PDB file of C-alpha atoms and ligand atoms in Angstrom:
ATOM      1  CA  MET A   1      -6.390 -39.174-103.398  1.00  0.00           C
ATOM      2  CA  SER A   2      -9.939 -39.649-104.559  1.00  0.00           C
ATOM      3  CA  SER A   3     -10.707 -42.053-107.364  1.00  0.00           C
ATOM      4  CA  SER A   4     -12.263 -39.210-109.365  1.00  0.00           C
ATOM      5  CA  THR A   5      -9.139 -37.036-109.339  1.00  0.00           C
ATOM      6  CA  LEU A   6      -7.428 -38.622-112.327  1.00  0.00           C
ATOM      7  CA  THR A   7     -10.649 -38.466-114.354  1.00  0.00           C
ATOM      8  CA  HIS A   8     -11.004 -34.799-113.413  1.00  0.00           C
ATOM      9  CA  GLU A   9      -7.467 -34.043-114.581  1.00  0.00           C
ATOM     10  CA  ILE A  10      -8.001 -35.939-117.830  1.00  0.00           C
ATOM     11  CA  GLY A  11     -11.102 -33.774-118.299  1.00  0.00           C
ATOM     12  CA  HIS A  12      -8.856 -30.697-118.149  1.00  0.00           C
ATOM     13  CA  TYR A  13      -6.426 -32.277-120.595  1.00  0.00           C
ATOM     14  CA  PHE A  14      -9.291 -32.755-123.034  1.00  0.00           C
ATOM     15  CA  GLY A  15     -10.372 -29.144-122.800  1.00  0.00           C
ATOM     16  CA  LEU A  16     -12.843 -28.943-119.904  1.00  0.00           C
ATOM     17  CA  ASP A  17     -13.022 -26.083-117.435  1.00  0.00           C
ATOM     18  CA  HIS A  18     -14.512 -26.046-113.954  1.00  0.00           C
ATOM     19  CA  PRO A  19     -18.258 -25.285-114.146  1.00  0.00           C
ATOM     20  CA  HIS A  20     -17.710 -22.678-111.392  1.00  0.00           C
ATOM     21  CA  LYS A  21     -14.999 -20.857-113.344  1.00  0.00           C
ATOM     22  CA  TYR A  22     -15.055 -17.120-112.481  1.00  0.00           C
ATOM     23  CA  TRP A  23     -18.139 -17.495-110.297  1.00  0.00           C
ATOM     24  CA  ARG A  24     -16.674 -14.965-107.823  1.00  0.00           C
ATOM     25  CA  ILE A  25     -15.958 -12.375-110.499  1.00  0.00           C
ATOM     26  CA  LYS A  26     -19.222 -10.586-111.179  1.00  0.00           C
ATOM     27  CA  LEU A  27     -18.218  -9.411-114.640  1.00  0.00           C
ATOM     28  CA  LYS A  28     -17.454 -12.924-115.827  1.00  0.00           C
ATOM     29  CA  GLN A  29     -19.878 -14.949-113.738  1.00  0.00           C
ATOM     30  CA  GLU A  30     -22.132 -17.509-115.428  1.00  0.00           C
ATOM     31  CA  PRO A  31     -25.831 -16.822-114.738  1.00  0.00           C
ATOM     32  CA  VAL A  32     -28.162 -19.502-113.422  1.00  0.00           C
ATOM     33  CA  SER A  33     -30.606 -18.816-116.253  1.00  0.00           C
ATOM     34  CA  ARG A  34     -30.031 -20.953-119.320  1.00  0.00           C
ATOM     35  CA  THR A  35     -31.809 -18.514-121.602  1.00  0.00           C
ATOM     36  CA  ARG A  36     -30.203 -15.208-120.616  1.00  0.00           C
ATOM     37  CA  THR A  37     -28.398 -13.788-123.631  1.00  0.00           C
ATOM     38  CA  ILE A  38     -25.413 -11.527-124.026  1.00  0.00           C
ATOM     39  CA  ARG A  39     -26.691  -7.981-124.373  1.00  0.00           C
ATOM     40  CA  GLY A  40     -27.268  -6.964-127.988  1.00  0.00           C
ATOM     41  CA  SER A  41     -27.025 -10.513-129.317  1.00  0.00           C
ATOM     42  CA  ASN A  42     -28.846 -13.803-129.175  1.00  0.00           C
ATOM     43  CA  ILE A  43     -25.860 -15.724-127.873  1.00  0.00           C
ATOM     44  CA  LYS A  44     -26.712 -17.534-124.669  1.00  0.00           C
ATOM     45  CA  MET A  45     -24.528 -16.521-121.767  1.00  0.00           C
ATOM     46  CA  CYS A  46     -24.192 -20.116-120.595  1.00  0.00           C
ATOM     47  CA  GLU A  47     -22.363 -20.823-123.846  1.00  0.00           C
ATOM     48  CA  ARG A  48     -19.728 -18.226-123.068  1.00  0.00           C
ATOM     49  CA  LYS A  49     -19.432 -18.016-119.274  1.00  0.00           C
ATOM     50  CA  GLY A  50     -18.280 -20.519-116.691  1.00  0.00           C
ATOM     51  CA  ASP A  51     -17.176 -23.619-118.549  1.00  0.00           C
ATOM     52  CA  GLY A  52     -18.999 -22.456-121.687  1.00  0.00           C
ATOM     53  CA  LEU A  53     -21.476 -25.337-121.567  1.00  0.00           C
ATOM     54  CA  CYS A  54     -25.225 -24.940-121.100  1.00  0.00           C
ATOM     55  CA  ASP A  55     -25.752 -28.489-119.911  1.00  0.00           C
ATOM     56  CA  THR A  56     -23.626 -27.969-116.803  1.00  0.00           C
ATOM     57  CA  PRO A  57     -25.625 -25.736-114.430  1.00  0.00           C
ATOM     58  CA  ALA A  58     -24.018 -22.532-113.148  1.00  0.00           C
ATOM     59  CA  GLU A  59     -22.552 -23.180-109.733  1.00  0.00           C
ATOM     60  CA  PRO A  60     -20.501 -21.655-106.951  1.00  0.00           C
ATOM     61  CA  ASN A  61     -17.344 -23.487-105.905  1.00  0.00           C
ATOM     62  CA  LEU A  62     -19.012 -26.515-104.339  1.00  0.00           C
ATOM     63  CA  SER A  63     -16.274 -27.264-101.820  1.00  0.00           C
ATOM     64  CA  ARG A  64     -17.958 -24.733 -99.483  1.00  0.00           C
ATOM     65  CA  TYR A  65     -21.513 -25.609-100.392  1.00  0.00           C
ATOM     66  CA  THR A  66     -21.807 -29.390-100.229  1.00  0.00           C
ATOM     67  CA  ASP A  67     -21.767 -31.891 -97.394  1.00  0.00           C
ATOM     68  CA  ASP A  68     -20.069 -35.277 -97.167  1.00  0.00           C
ATOM     69  CA  LYS A  69     -23.185 -36.984 -98.485  1.00  0.00           C
ATOM     70  CA  CYS A  70     -23.137 -35.055-101.774  1.00  0.00           C
ATOM     71  CA  HIS A  71     -26.001 -32.725-100.820  1.00  0.00           C
ATOM     72  CA  TYR A  72     -25.888 -29.138-101.984  1.00  0.00           C
ATOM     73  CA  THR A  73     -26.003 -26.800 -98.978  1.00  0.00           C
ATOM     74  CA  GLY A  74     -25.831 -23.380-100.633  1.00  0.00           C
ATOM     75  CA  TRP A  75     -29.599 -22.964-100.809  1.00  0.00           C
ATOM     76  CA  ASN A  76     -29.380 -19.181-100.433  1.00  0.00           C
ATOM     77  CA  VAL A  77     -26.427 -18.504-102.698  1.00  0.00           C
ATOM     78  CA  LYS A  78     -27.458 -16.374-105.681  1.00  0.00           C
ATOM     79  CA  ASP A  79     -25.910 -15.255-108.926  1.00  0.00           C
ATOM     80  CA  LYS A  80     -25.554 -11.533-109.618  1.00  0.00           C
ATOM     81  CA  TYR A  81     -29.060 -11.432-111.072  1.00  0.00           C
ATOM     82  CA  GLY A  82     -30.477 -12.719-107.801  1.00  0.00           C
ATOM     83  CA  GLU A  83     -31.242 -16.244-108.964  1.00  0.00           C
ATOM     84  CA  VAL A  84     -30.524 -19.091-106.595  1.00  0.00           C
ATOM     85  CA  TYR A  85     -27.970 -21.609-107.838  1.00  0.00           C
ATOM     86  CA  LYS A  86     -29.302 -25.099-108.550  1.00  0.00           C
ATOM     87  CA  PRO A  87     -26.183 -27.109-109.230  1.00  0.00           C
ATOM     88  CA  VAL A  88     -25.642 -30.836-109.383  1.00  0.00           C
ATOM     89  CA  THR A  89     -23.004 -32.369-107.127  1.00  0.00           C
ATOM     90  CA  ASN A  90     -21.895 -35.275-109.272  1.00  0.00           C
ATOM     91  CA  ASN A  91     -20.076 -33.513-112.080  1.00  0.00           C
ATOM     92  CA  ILE A  92     -16.490 -34.690-112.470  1.00  0.00           C
ATOM     93  CA  MET A  93     -15.289 -31.145-113.161  1.00  0.00           C
ATOM     94  CA  SER A  94     -16.854 -29.651-109.998  1.00  0.00           C
ATOM     95  CA  TYR A  95     -15.353 -29.362-106.528  1.00  0.00           C
ATOM     96  CA  PRO A  96     -17.785 -31.039-104.112  1.00  0.00           C
ATOM     97  CA  LYS A  97     -16.367 -31.387-100.618  1.00  0.00           C
ATOM     98  CA  ASN A  98     -16.478 -35.144-100.958  1.00  0.00           C
ATOM     99  CA  ARG A  99     -14.709 -35.878-104.223  1.00  0.00           C
ATOM    100  CA  GLU A 100     -16.330 -39.320-104.316  1.00  0.00           C
ATOM    101  CA  CYS A 101     -19.585 -37.580-105.310  1.00  0.00           C
ATOM    102  CA  ARG A 102     -18.170 -37.029-108.766  1.00  0.00           C
ATOM    103  CA  ASN A 103     -19.201 -39.606-111.332  1.00  0.00           C
ATOM    104  CA  ASN A 104     -20.618 -37.830-114.350  1.00  0.00           C
ATOM    105  CA  PHE A 105     -19.661 -35.957-117.489  1.00  0.00           C
ATOM    106  CA  THR A 106     -22.506 -34.273-119.351  1.00  0.00           C
ATOM    107  CA  ASN A 107     -23.050 -34.789-123.066  1.00  0.00           C
ATOM    108  CA  GLY A 108     -21.667 -31.302-123.666  1.00  0.00           C
ATOM    109  CA  GLN A 109     -18.498 -32.158-121.765  1.00  0.00           C
ATOM    110  CA  ILE A 110     -18.095 -35.406-123.687  1.00  0.00           C
ATOM    111  CA  ALA A 111     -18.506 -33.515-126.961  1.00  0.00           C
ATOM    112  CA  VAL A 112     -15.774 -31.047-125.939  1.00  0.00           C
ATOM    113  CA  MET A 113     -13.417 -33.891-125.036  1.00  0.00           C
ATOM    114  CA  LEU A 114     -13.997 -35.710-128.325  1.00  0.00           C
ATOM    115  CA  GLU A 115     -13.513 -32.479-130.233  1.00  0.00           C
ATOM    116  CA  THR A 116     -10.251 -31.803-128.395  1.00  0.00           C
ATOM    117  CA  ALA A 117      -9.060 -35.351-129.041  1.00  0.00           C
ATOM    118  CA  SER A 118      -9.802 -34.967-132.748  1.00  0.00           C
ATOM    119  CA  ARG A 119      -7.447 -31.974-132.859  1.00  0.00           C
ATOM    120  CA  ASN A 120      -4.615 -33.804-131.099  1.00  0.00           C
ATOM    121  CA  LYS A 121      -1.524 -34.378-133.221  1.00  0.00           C
ATOM    122  CA  TYR A 122      -1.951 -38.126-132.705  1.00  0.00           C
ATOM    123  CA  ALA A 123      -5.633 -38.088-133.614  1.00  0.00           C
ATOM    124  CA  LYS A 124      -4.942 -39.850-136.904  1.00  0.00           C
ATOM    125  CA  ALA A 125      -3.272 -42.755-135.174  1.00  0.00           C
ATOM    126  CA  TRP A 126      -6.247 -43.155-132.836  1.00  0.00           C
ATOM    127  CA  SER A 127      -8.820 -43.077-135.573  1.00  0.00           C
ATOM    128  CA  THR A 128     -10.335 -46.457-136.314  1.00  0.00           C
ATOM    129  CA  GLN A 129     -10.246 -45.417-139.995  1.00  0.00           C
ATOM    130  CA  SER A 130      -6.492 -45.131-139.942  1.00  0.00           C
ATOM    131  CA  GLU A 131      -4.043 -47.698-141.329  1.00  0.00           C
ATOM    132  CA  ASN A 132      -1.678 -47.022-138.426  1.00  0.00           C
ATOM    133  CA  ALA A 133      -4.375 -47.550-135.855  1.00  0.00           C
ATOM    134  CA  LYS A 134      -4.898 -51.167-136.784  1.00  0.00           C
ATOM    135  CA  ASN A 135      -1.716 -52.218-135.011  1.00  0.00           C
ATOM    136  CA  PHE A 136      -3.314 -51.087-131.808  1.00  0.00           C
ATOM    137  CA  ASP A 137      -6.634 -52.825-132.361  1.00  0.00           C
ATOM    138  CA  PHE A 138      -7.621 -53.503-128.809  1.00  0.00           C
ATOM    139  CA  ASP A 139      -8.695 -56.869-127.530  1.00  0.00           C
ATOM    140  CA  TYR A 140     -11.850 -56.368-125.519  1.00  0.00           C
ATOM    141  CA  TYR A 141     -11.112 -59.410-123.380  1.00  0.00           C
ATOM    142  CA  GLU A 142      -7.705 -58.256-122.177  1.00  0.00           C
ATOM    143  CA  PRO A 143      -6.007 -58.567-119.808  1.00  0.00           C
ATOM    144  CA  ASP A 144      -5.863 -62.338-120.130  1.00  0.00           C
ATOM    145  CA  ASP A 145      -2.154 -62.957-120.474  1.00  0.00           C
ATOM    146  CA  ALA A 146      -1.889 -65.372-117.583  1.00  0.00           C
ATOM    147  CA  ARG A 147      -3.788 -68.313-116.233  1.00  0.00           C
ATOM    148  CA  GLU A 148      -4.922 -66.392-113.162  1.00  0.00           C
ATOM    149  CA  ILE A 149      -6.574 -63.688-115.223  1.00  0.00           C
ATOM    150  CA  ALA A 150      -8.137 -65.840-117.918  1.00  0.00           C
ATOM    151  CA  SER A 151     -11.261 -64.300-119.429  1.00  0.00           C
ATOM    152  CA  GLU A 152     -14.471 -66.288-119.457  1.00  0.00           C
ATOM    153  CA  ILE A 153     -15.980 -67.589-122.657  1.00  0.00           C
ATOM    154  CA  PHE A 154     -19.603 -68.729-122.694  1.00  0.00           C
ATOM    155  CA  PHE A 155     -21.044 -71.559-124.762  1.00  0.00           C
ATOM    156  CA  ASN A 156     -22.212 -70.657-128.261  1.00  0.00           C
ATOM    157  CA  THR A 157     -20.999 -67.085-127.853  1.00  0.00           C
ATOM    158  CA  PRO A 158     -18.076 -66.468-130.200  1.00  0.00           C
ATOM    159  CA  GLN A 159     -15.339 -64.058-129.171  1.00  0.00           C
ATOM    160  CA  THR A 160     -12.842 -62.269-131.364  1.00  0.00           C
ATOM    161  CA  HIS A 161      -9.392 -61.798-129.899  1.00  0.00           C
ATOM    162  CA  THR A 162      -6.286 -60.115-131.236  1.00  0.00           C
ATOM    163  CA  PHE A 163      -2.609 -60.571-130.657  1.00  0.00           C
ATOM    164  CA  HIS A 164      -2.025 -56.870-130.514  1.00  0.00           C
ATOM    165  CA  LEU A 165       0.675 -54.409-129.703  1.00  0.00           C
ATOM    166  CA  ILE A 166       0.970 -53.294-126.135  1.00  0.00           C
ATOM    167  CA  CYS A 167       2.013 -49.702-125.864  1.00  0.00           C
ATOM    168  CA  THR A 168       4.741 -49.460-123.242  1.00  0.00           C
ATOM    169  CA  GLY A 169       5.240 -45.717-123.431  1.00  0.00           C
ATOM    170  CA  LYS A 170       8.787 -46.157-124.693  1.00  0.00           C
ATOM    171  CA  LYS A 171       9.355 -45.516-128.337  1.00  0.00           C
ATOM    172  CA  LYS A 172      10.829 -48.777-129.524  1.00  0.00           C
ATOM    173  CA  ALA A 173       9.556 -51.057-126.840  1.00  0.00           C
ATOM    174  CA  ASP A 174       6.088 -51.906-128.067  1.00  0.00           C
ATOM    175  CA  LEU A 175       5.551 -55.526-127.140  1.00  0.00           C
ATOM    176  CA  ILE A 176       3.204 -57.845-128.820  1.00  0.00           C
ATOM    177  CA  ASP A 177       0.743 -59.769-126.726  1.00  0.00           C
ATOM    178  CA  HIS A 178       1.342 -63.413-127.720  1.00  0.00           C
ATOM    179  CA  ILE A 179      -0.765 -65.368-125.260  1.00  0.00           C
ATOM    180  CA  ASP A 180      -4.422 -65.367-124.330  1.00  0.00           C
ATOM    181  CA  TRP A 181      -5.976 -67.416-121.549  1.00  0.00           C
ATOM    182  CA  LEU A 182      -9.671 -68.178-121.589  1.00  0.00           C
ATOM    183  CA  TYR A 183     -11.832 -70.432-119.488  1.00  0.00           C
ATOM    184  CA  PHE A 184     -15.261 -71.948-119.548  1.00  0.00           C
ATOM    185  CA  ASN A 185     -17.339 -73.608-116.878  1.00  0.00           C
ATOM    186  CA  LEU A 186     -19.127 -76.791-117.726  1.00  0.00           C
ATOM    187  CA  ASN A 187     -22.076 -77.606-115.495  1.00  0.00           C
ATOM    188  CA  THR A 188     -23.340 -81.052-116.244  1.00  0.00           C
ATOM    189  CA  THR A 189     -24.509 -84.164-114.467  1.00  0.00           C
ATOM    190  CA  LYS A 190     -23.207 -86.577-117.115  1.00  0.00           C
ATOM    191  CA  LYS A 191     -20.108 -86.348-119.289  1.00  0.00           C
ATOM    192  CA  GLN A 192     -20.378 -84.243-122.404  1.00  0.00           C
ATOM    193  CA  ASP A 193     -18.695 -83.568-125.721  1.00  0.00           C
ATOM    194  CA  ILE A 194     -17.451 -80.039-126.266  1.00  0.00           C
ATOM    195  CA  THR A 195     -16.217 -78.512-129.503  1.00  0.00           C
ATOM    196  CA  ILE A 196     -13.868 -75.568-129.662  1.00  0.00           C
ATOM    197  CA  SER A 197     -13.643 -73.889-133.035  1.00  0.00           C
ATOM    198  CA  ILE A 198     -11.024 -71.357-133.986  1.00  0.00           C
ATOM    199  CA  SER A 199     -11.419 -69.479-137.220  1.00  0.00           C
ATOM    200  CA  GLU A 200     -10.047 -66.429-138.935  1.00  0.00           C
ATOM    201  CA  SER A 201     -11.356 -63.044-137.921  1.00  0.00           C
ATOM    202  CA  LYS A 202     -10.753 -59.903-139.940  1.00  0.00           C
ATOM    203  CA  TYR A 203      -7.111 -60.919-139.597  1.00  0.00           C
ATOM    204  CA  PRO A 204      -5.798 -64.169-141.082  1.00  0.00           C
ATOM    205  CA  LEU A 205      -4.771 -66.964-138.749  1.00  0.00           C
ATOM    206  CA  THR A 206      -1.063 -67.371-138.071  1.00  0.00           C
ATOM    207  CA  ASP A 207       0.723 -70.265-136.399  1.00  0.00           C
ATOM    208  CA  ILE A 208      -1.130 -70.796-133.172  1.00  0.00           C
ATOM    209  CA  LYS A 209      -0.810 -73.429-130.465  1.00  0.00           C
ATOM    210  CA  ILE A 210      -3.884 -74.277-128.432  1.00  0.00           C
ATOM    211  CA  SER A 211      -3.773 -76.109-125.143  1.00  0.00           C
ATOM    212  CA  VAL A 212      -6.775 -77.066-123.059  1.00  0.00           C
ATOM    213  CA  PHE A 213      -6.483 -77.806-119.363  1.00  0.00           C
ATOM    214  CA  SER A 214      -8.809 -79.333-116.874  1.00  0.00           C
ATOM    215  CA  ILE A 215      -8.273 -78.862-113.172  1.00  0.00           C
ATOM    216  CA  SER A 216      -5.973 -81.891-113.187  1.00  0.00           C
ATOM    217  CA  GLY A 217      -3.796 -80.971-116.148  1.00  0.00           C
ATOM    218  CA  ILE A 218      -3.506 -80.703-119.895  1.00  0.00           C
ATOM    219  CA  ILE A 219      -6.158 -82.605-121.855  1.00  0.00           C
ATOM    220  CA  SER A 220      -5.636 -81.396-125.400  1.00  0.00           C
ATOM    221  CA  GLU A 221      -2.904 -79.782-127.414  1.00  0.00           C
ATOM    222  CA  SER A 222      -3.030 -78.807-131.071  1.00  0.00           C
ATOM    223  CA  ASN A 223      -1.554 -76.477-133.624  1.00  0.00           C
ATOM    224  CA  ILE A 224      -2.988 -74.293-136.315  1.00  0.00           C
ATOM    225  CA  SER A 225      -0.723 -73.319-139.169  1.00  0.00           C
ATOM    226  CA  SER A 226      -0.914 -69.963-140.820  1.00  0.00           C
ATOM    227  CA  GLY A 227      -3.161 -69.853-143.825  1.00  0.00           C
ATOM    228  CA  SER A 228      -5.733 -72.164-142.223  1.00  0.00           C
ATOM    229  CA  LYS A 229      -9.307 -70.982-142.153  1.00  0.00           C
ATOM    230  CA  LEU A 230     -10.697 -73.121-139.354  1.00  0.00           C
ATOM    231  CA  LYS A 231      -9.594 -75.517-136.645  1.00  0.00           C
ATOM    232  CA  ILE A 232     -11.943 -77.754-134.701  1.00  0.00           C
ATOM    233  CA  ILE A 233     -10.878 -79.203-131.375  1.00  0.00           C
ATOM    234  CA  LYS A 234     -13.063 -81.922-129.884  1.00  0.00           C
ATOM    235  CA  LEU A 235     -13.104 -82.680-126.195  1.00  0.00           C
ATOM    236  CA  ASN A 236     -14.939 -85.942-125.738  1.00  0.00           C
ATOM    237  CA  ASN A 237     -16.651 -87.121-122.595  1.00  0.00           C
ATOM    238  CA  ILE A 238     -15.571 -84.383-120.265  1.00  0.00           C
ATOM    239  CA  LYS A 239     -17.077 -83.911-116.873  1.00  0.00           C
ATOM    240  CA  SER A 240     -18.350 -80.876-114.989  1.00  0.00           C
ATOM    241  CA  GLY A 241     -15.735 -78.321-114.054  1.00  0.00           C
ATOM    242  CA  LYS A 242     -13.609 -75.382-115.061  1.00  0.00           C
ATOM    243  CA  TYR A 243     -11.544 -75.683-118.234  1.00  0.00           C
ATOM    244  CA  LEU A 244      -8.770 -73.378-119.347  1.00  0.00           C
ATOM    245  CA  ILE A 245      -7.816 -72.654-122.933  1.00  0.00           C
ATOM    246  CA  LYS A 246      -4.397 -71.229-123.700  1.00  0.00           C
ATOM    247  CA  VAL A 247      -4.061 -69.681-127.135  1.00  0.00           C
ATOM    248  CA  GLU A 248      -0.490 -68.937-128.030  1.00  0.00           C
ATOM    249  CA  GLN A 249       0.798 -67.229-131.119  1.00  0.00           C
ATOM    250  CA  VAL A 250       3.893 -69.099-132.310  1.00  0.00           C
ATOM    251  CA  THR A 251       5.657 -66.494-134.362  1.00  0.00           C
ATOM    252  CA  THR A 252       8.350 -63.938-133.919  1.00  0.00           C
ATOM    253  CA  LYS A 253       6.762 -61.673-136.490  1.00  0.00           C
ATOM    254  CA  GLU A 254       5.580 -58.496-134.856  1.00  0.00           C
ATOM    255  CA  GLU A 255       2.356 -58.072-136.707  1.00  0.00           C
ATOM    256  CA  LEU A 256      -1.188 -57.868-135.563  1.00  0.00           C
ATOM    257  CA  THR A 257      -3.189 -61.037-135.964  1.00  0.00           C
ATOM    258  CA  GLY A 258      -6.256 -62.462-134.357  1.00  0.00           C
ATOM    259  CA  TYR A 259      -8.770 -65.258-134.240  1.00  0.00           C
ATOM    260  CA  LYS A 260     -12.379 -65.995-133.563  1.00  0.00           C
ATOM    261  CA  ILE A 261     -13.117 -68.637-130.978  1.00  0.00           C
ATOM    262  CA  ASN A 262     -16.338 -70.420-130.114  1.00  0.00           C
ATOM    263  CA  VAL A 263     -17.048 -73.118-127.572  1.00  0.00           C
ATOM    264  CA  VAL A 264     -20.037 -75.291-128.430  1.00  0.00           C
ATOM    265  CA  LYS A 265     -21.719 -77.968-126.370  1.00  0.00           C
TER     266      LYS A 265
HETATM  267 ZN1   ZN B   1      -9.620 -28.990-111.886  1.00  0.00          ZN
END
């Protein structure tokens, strides 16, 4: 299965049609012209025919009119008004012979998907304005739940992380993500002092345990208790190399919390 197939199907779920919809049925066919209007009105036909979007060109079913290299081959195929089709071959909702050609949604398609999502019965829960949505505040740096998939933090570039709910798809089985792994690379010729600061983000700090590892083992371990505003961890005289930071939420409370972390040299 092509990598674009799931995206295509999600496009349908969010209200998109195939740009070539009804292209074989003359009565319903979308014209190539973007300005042709429905007789007796000033409504553009491209807004009503095909997929109903004027920013996706009218097209025949591309599976017969494209090659493996994503070139359009239907140079002589015309709409019922005699205009030659000029489609693109990269639209996710089209049917190019090679499905790997598909990598684009137009602005019109994105607008339709957002509009459909806003009408979904769960739309409120997704909204960033919603109280309920805050429990699902996503951590941009995830996944980083294990040492092997630690996310990189750069010097003097603070990151905000959350201990957030992980939706498991089962009603009562939402898990909370309790552990984050981060790493930084220190490139230095002589030993250096590094400071790690952890402070509250838009969420207050809870009980957190922080461990720092060098390649040879643990070099620092400390705790932050809930209600604290800031914790400074100093690593003195450390040499060049990769360092791992494990941030672990020490609580059984299933509530969303977070922290801001900065590594300074
Ligand atoms: Zn489809």
